[in-house]
């Protein structure tokens, strides 16, 4: 979630609000670090998610660069698969950090795999 | 149908049996076995009831496709069965919308056809070669059984199995749903309601458990729904709205995040696979709500993460500042994108949902369809009977519980009640929620009033008198409600058989002696076309009959029920509304060979072309305001008349001449009695047709077909030629006379 927090920095205008924001961001980052430090699975998920964000941004930048989105479906499929996989990863992450009742961690992972397969199949189909 | 009635009442008594069983709990194993076998039995009864009550049309008439749109679906299914799936998706139909043609494969929802073709192939594989027509006819009843099961599952999530069984029984026989799913009504809605319920069922499940799997199923059902019906936009907006409400109520949890995001991501990308939908989900404003809530959820999730770390007071400040900034940014972005034309402006149908007069003013073609008219009050009662007054009570009861799933039902019912009030056809989406809510309310009532356990416990506590009173009131209340249930079944059966089981291709009527007669003029005429005209003949008719001509007569049509091109429809409207010589030019330009009109004056059939004529005029006027004027067709008092007082423009119009051509001659003294409009048309009112020849009129003159005369060999104008012929020979050919006083 780190990349999303970065955007927030530019938001503050007044001094005290800015201070609040800085404090909030610092606290979040530190607690995030402590959460991740001893959990390899979460670190793996986060690295994957960051990679997806990078790929998504790269694709958009590429389309912006060549000023043309001709096979629009292909671009869309590529972009949506990044967003979709990112979101699914976040869902899995939420379930791993605070498991819901009735869904064990391994079950959550299994469901995540099924959903990702469906997502990948449709996106591949959409790319043509 | 009385046996069905008994079967439907079965759930209530059985449910109470279940309930009494559970309260005793002596030998749990045996009881649960009895419960599950009773449940199975009830389900079999519900399925039999829901299928058999939809078979009136087949038993009364025959196994035939109904109405208008189903004929196109049927034709498309035939095409799919005879060709490959790829051909189907690339199907360019040059036999409709002549001379434009229609990219049929890219402009239809293929879900219905694909499903029935799949069933057809599957049955052939297991050695049951069934005619595709029968599959299409029986498609809707079969899916209604599945709907009953899915509704049961959905209601179980809301309350318990007792309510579920009631809801399944209600949805199985409620007329509001039967209206679109009788046997032969092979329309998109037949499958769409099943999928609607399935999507909602998985959505509620996914939301309750926070399960990725269930949400993925919801997305897959949503995809299937998108492939089957344009009404999928309802789901696209309802689910985000539900989530939005939950967030506003401060009920955000990670489960909502999981359920919504999984559904949205998979559902959106999957819905884009349907050619007709294409890039709409990211371009049209109808879908923007879903996208907006998706973005909102990401922010809320982030906020939730931060909230856990810092003090509440500081969080509030941060929250408000962020919300304001994000709202400003979001609205500005939306306006900018719409302004730049990157996302489509709000579509006309969307406006007509909010402003009921919008369609009437701006898009006559939408307003001209009777199912787009606002609903009338009696229709609510006719379609749902006593559930309609249980419905508000049920929504109130939902407020008492108010878990997330109850919020969903509340949101669904409020939105849908409004929309059903705007458009008759949306009654169809309201009916399931009425059934569910009604079932929940009724089962809550039965929980209390059908519980006679105080009888057995009187000896221990309380006086006998008060317990007798309790039992008496309970018996009274539950007896009256069981009587209501009985009435409901009675009403449903009656409405189904009297109002919703007519194929409208074949019309029922009665002979003088009361025996049933079938008026089969449509098929007679279409068969005549099929047998007596050239395969490439072009038929001009009002768009209502386009699909039927395509399906039954297999001839090329100018316009049909797809109504994608308003101008093209206006051309036909103009041809019908103009004087003969103008129409002849116009129709010749479009290569038309035959003109077909529906005339109910002989039979007293109200849905004929003269009654639809005003819409033709309005639509034509929308394109050519100079040449066609609605005002000219009224008499001075502002009335729409067809007798001797009719306006000159009316009498000169092609539609009038074609409808009443030879009509007065049927009657003694030439006093033609129009049975629809109760007006007298005399021979002096009806001028001769100079440019058209009557080639066919069906038995009761319901369908009349005219052929365009060829251009004169000597290059004369056809009206001059007709004058010349008339002066030469005054003998008039006699028309065949139908037996007009045969039917009542």
Coordinates of N, CA and C in Angstrom, one line a residue, chain B residues 479-558:
Chain B
X479 N -54.8 -18.7 10.5 CA -55.8 -19.3 9.6 C -56.1 -18.2 8.5
X480 N -56.2 -16.9 8.9 CA -56.5 -15.9 7.9 C -55.4 -15.8 6.9
X481 N -54.1 -16.0 7.3 CA -53.0 -15.8 6.4 C -52.9 -17.1 5.5
X482 N -53.3 -18.2 6.0 CA -53.3 -19.4 5.2 C -54.4 -19.2 4.1
X483 N -55.5 -18.6 4.5 CA -56.5 -18.4 3.6 C -56.0 -17.4 2.5
X484 N -55.3 -16.4 2.9 CA -54.7 -15.5 1.9 C -53.8 -16.2 1.0
X485 N -53.0 -17.1 1.5 CA -52.1 -17.9 0.6 C -53.0 -18.7 -0.4
X486 N -54.1 -19.2 0.1 CA -54.9 -20.0 -0.8 C -55.5 -19.0 -1.9
X487 N -55.9 -17.9 -1.5 CA -56.4 -16.9 -2.5 C -55.3 -16.5 -3.5
X488 N -54.1 -16.4 -2.9 CA -53.0 -16.0 -3.8 C -52.8 -17.0 -4.9
X489 N -52.8 -18.3 -4.5 CA -52.6 -19.3 -5.5 C -53.8 -19.3 -6.5
X490 N -55.0 -19.0 -6.0 CA -56.1 -19.0 -6.9 C -56.0 -17.8 -7.9
X491 N -55.6 -16.7 -7.3 CA -55.4 -15.5 -8.2 C -54.3 -15.7 -9.2
X492 N -53.2 -16.3 -8.8 CA -52.1 -16.5 -9.7 C -52.5 -17.4 -10.9
X493 N -53.2 -18.4 -10.5 CA -53.6 -19.3 -11.6 C -54.6 -18.6 -12.5
X494 N -55.5 -17.9 -12.0 CA -56.5 -17.2 -12.8 C -55.8 -16.2 -13.7
X495 N -54.9 -15.3 -13.1 CA -54.2 -14.3 -13.9 C -53.4 -15.0 -15.0
X496 N -52.7 -16.0 -14.6 CA -51.8 -16.7 -15.6 C -52.6 -17.2 -16.8
X497 N -53.7 -17.8 -16.5 CA -54.4 -18.5 -17.6 C -55.2 -17.4 -18.4
X498 N -55.7 -16.4 -17.7 CA -56.5 -15.4 -18.5 C -55.7 -14.3 -19.2
X499 N -54.7 -13.8 -18.5 CA -54.0 -12.6 -19.0 C -52.7 -13.0 -19.7
X500 N -52.0 -13.9 -19.2 CA -50.6 -14.1 -19.7 C -50.3 -15.3 -20.6
X501 N -51.3 -16.0 -20.9 CA -51.1 -17.2 -21.6 C -51.5 -17.2 -23.1
X502 N -51.6 -15.9 -23.6 CA -52.0 -15.8 -25.0 C -50.8 -15.6 -25.8
X503 N -50.6 -16.4 -26.9 CA -49.4 -16.2 -27.7 C -49.3 -14.9 -28.5
X504 N -50.5 -14.3 -28.7 CA -50.7 -13.1 -29.4 C -50.3 -13.2 -30.9
X505 N -49.8 -14.4 -31.3 CA -49.7 -14.7 -32.7 C -51.0 -15.4 -33.1
X506 N -51.5 -16.2 -32.2 CA -52.8 -16.8 -32.4 C -53.8 -16.2 -31.4
X507 N -54.9 -15.7 -31.9 CA -55.8 -15.0 -30.9 C -57.0 -15.9 -30.6
X508 N -57.3 -16.0 -29.3 CA -58.5 -16.7 -28.9 C -59.7 -15.9 -29.1
X509 N -60.8 -16.6 -29.4 CA -62.1 -15.9 -29.4 C -63.2 -16.9 -29.2
X510 N -64.4 -16.4 -29.1 CA -65.5 -17.4 -28.9 C -66.5 -17.3 -30.1
X511 N -67.0 -18.5 -30.4 CA -68.1 -18.5 -31.4 C -69.4 -18.1 -30.7
X512 N -70.4 -17.9 -31.5 CA -71.7 -17.6 -31.0 C -72.2 -18.5 -29.9
X513 N -71.9 -19.8 -30.1 CA -72.4 -20.8 -29.1 C -71.5 -20.9 -27.9
X514 N -70.5 -20.1 -27.8 CA -69.6 -20.1 -26.7 C -68.4 -21.0 -26.8
X515 N -68.3 -21.8 -27.8 CA -67.2 -22.7 -28.0 C -66.0 -21.8 -28.4
X516 N -64.8 -22.3 -28.2 CA -63.6 -21.5 -28.4 C -63.2 -21.6 -29.9
X517 N -62.9 -20.5 -30.4 CA -62.4 -20.4 -31.8 C -61.0 -19.8 -31.8
X518 N -60.2 -20.2 -32.7 CA -58.9 -19.6 -32.8 C -58.7 -18.7 -34.0
X519 N -58.3 -17.5 -33.8 CA -58.1 -16.7 -35.0 C -56.6 -16.7 -35.4
X520 N -56.4 -17.2 -36.6 CA -55.1 -17.6 -36.9 C -54.6 -16.7 -38.1
X521 N -55.1 -15.5 -38.2 CA -54.9 -14.7 -39.4 C -53.4 -14.4 -39.6
X522 N -52.7 -14.1 -38.5 CA -51.3 -13.8 -38.7 C -50.5 -14.9 -39.5
X523 N -50.7 -16.1 -39.0 CA -49.9 -17.2 -39.6 C -50.4 -17.4 -41.0
X524 N -51.7 -17.3 -41.2 CA -52.2 -17.5 -42.5 C -51.6 -16.5 -43.5
X525 N -51.5 -15.2 -43.1 CA -50.9 -14.2 -43.9 C -49.4 -14.5 -44.1
X526 N -48.7 -14.8 -43.1 CA -47.2 -15.0 -43.2 C -47.0 -16.2 -44.1
X527 N -47.8 -17.2 -43.9 CA -47.6 -18.4 -44.8 C -47.9 -18.1 -46.2
X528 N -48.9 -17.2 -46.4 CA -49.2 -16.8 -47.8 C -47.9 -16.1 -48.4
X529 N -47.3 -15.2 -47.6 CA -46.1 -14.5 -48.0 C -45.0 -15.5 -48.4
X530 N -44.9 -16.5 -47.5 CA -43.8 -17.4 -47.7 C -44.0 -18.2 -49.0
X531 N -45.3 -18.5 -49.3 CA -45.5 -19.4 -50.4 C -45.7 -18.6 -51.7
X532 N -46.2 -17.4 -51.7 CA -46.6 -16.8 -52.9 C -45.7 -15.6 -53.4
X533 N -44.7 -15.3 -52.6 CA -43.9 -14.2 -53.0 C -42.5 -14.7 -53.3
X534 N -41.8 -13.8 -54.0 CA -40.4 -14.1 -54.3 C -39.6 -14.2 -53.1
X535 N -38.5 -15.0 -53.0 CA -37.7 -15.1 -51.8 C -37.1 -13.8 -51.4
X536 N -36.8 -13.0 -52.4 CA -36.1 -11.7 -52.2 C -37.1 -10.6 -52.1
X537 N -38.3 -10.8 -52.0 CA -39.3 -9.8 -51.9 C -39.1 -8.9 -50.7
X538 N -39.3 -7.6 -50.8 CA -39.1 -6.8 -49.6 C -40.5 -6.4 -49.1
X539 N -40.7 -6.5 -47.8 CA -42.0 -6.2 -47.2 C -41.9 -5.0 -46.4
X540 N -42.7 -4.0 -46.6 CA -42.8 -2.9 -45.7 C -44.0 -3.1 -44.8
X541 N -43.7 -2.9 -43.5 CA -44.8 -2.9 -42.5 C -44.3 -2.1 -41.3
X542 N -45.2 -1.8 -40.4 CA -44.7 -1.1 -39.2 C -43.8 -2.0 -38.5
X543 N -42.9 -1.4 -37.6 CA -41.8 -2.2 -37.1 C -42.2 -3.4 -36.2
X544 N -43.4 -3.3 -35.6 CA -43.8 -4.3 -34.7 C -43.8 -5.7 -35.3
X545 N -44.1 -5.7 -36.6 CA -44.3 -7.0 -37.2 C -43.0 -7.5 -37.9
X546 N -41.9 -6.7 -37.8 CA -40.7 -7.1 -38.5 C -40.1 -8.4 -38.2
X547 N -40.0 -8.7 -36.8 CA -39.5 -10.0 -36.4 C -40.4 -11.1 -36.8
X548 N -41.7 -10.9 -36.8 CA -42.6 -12.0 -37.1 C -42.5 -12.3 -38.6
X549 N -42.4 -11.3 -39.4 CA -42.2 -11.5 -40.9 C -40.9 -12.2 -41.1
X550 N -39.9 -11.8 -40.5 CA -38.6 -12.4 -40.6 C -38.6 -13.9 -40.2
X551 N -39.3 -14.1 -39.1 CA -39.3 -15.5 -38.5 C -40.3 -16.4 -39.2
X552 N -41.5 -15.9 -39.5 CA -42.5 -16.8 -40.0 C -42.6 -16.8 -41.5
X553 N -42.4 -15.6 -42.1 CA -42.5 -15.6 -43.6 C -41.2 -15.7 -44.3
X554 N -40.1 -15.5 -43.5 CA -38.8 -15.5 -44.1 C -38.6 -14.6 -45.2
X555 N -39.1 -13.4 -45.1 CA -38.9 -12.4 -46.2 C -38.1 -11.2 -45.6
X556 N -37.6 -10.4 -46.5 CA -36.8 -9.2 -46.1 C -37.7 -8.1 -45.6
X557 N -37.3 -7.5 -44.5 CA -38.1 -6.4 -44.0 C -37.4 -5.1 -44.0
X558 N -38.1 -4.0 -43.9 CA -37.4 -2.7 -43.9 C -37.0 -2.3 -42.5

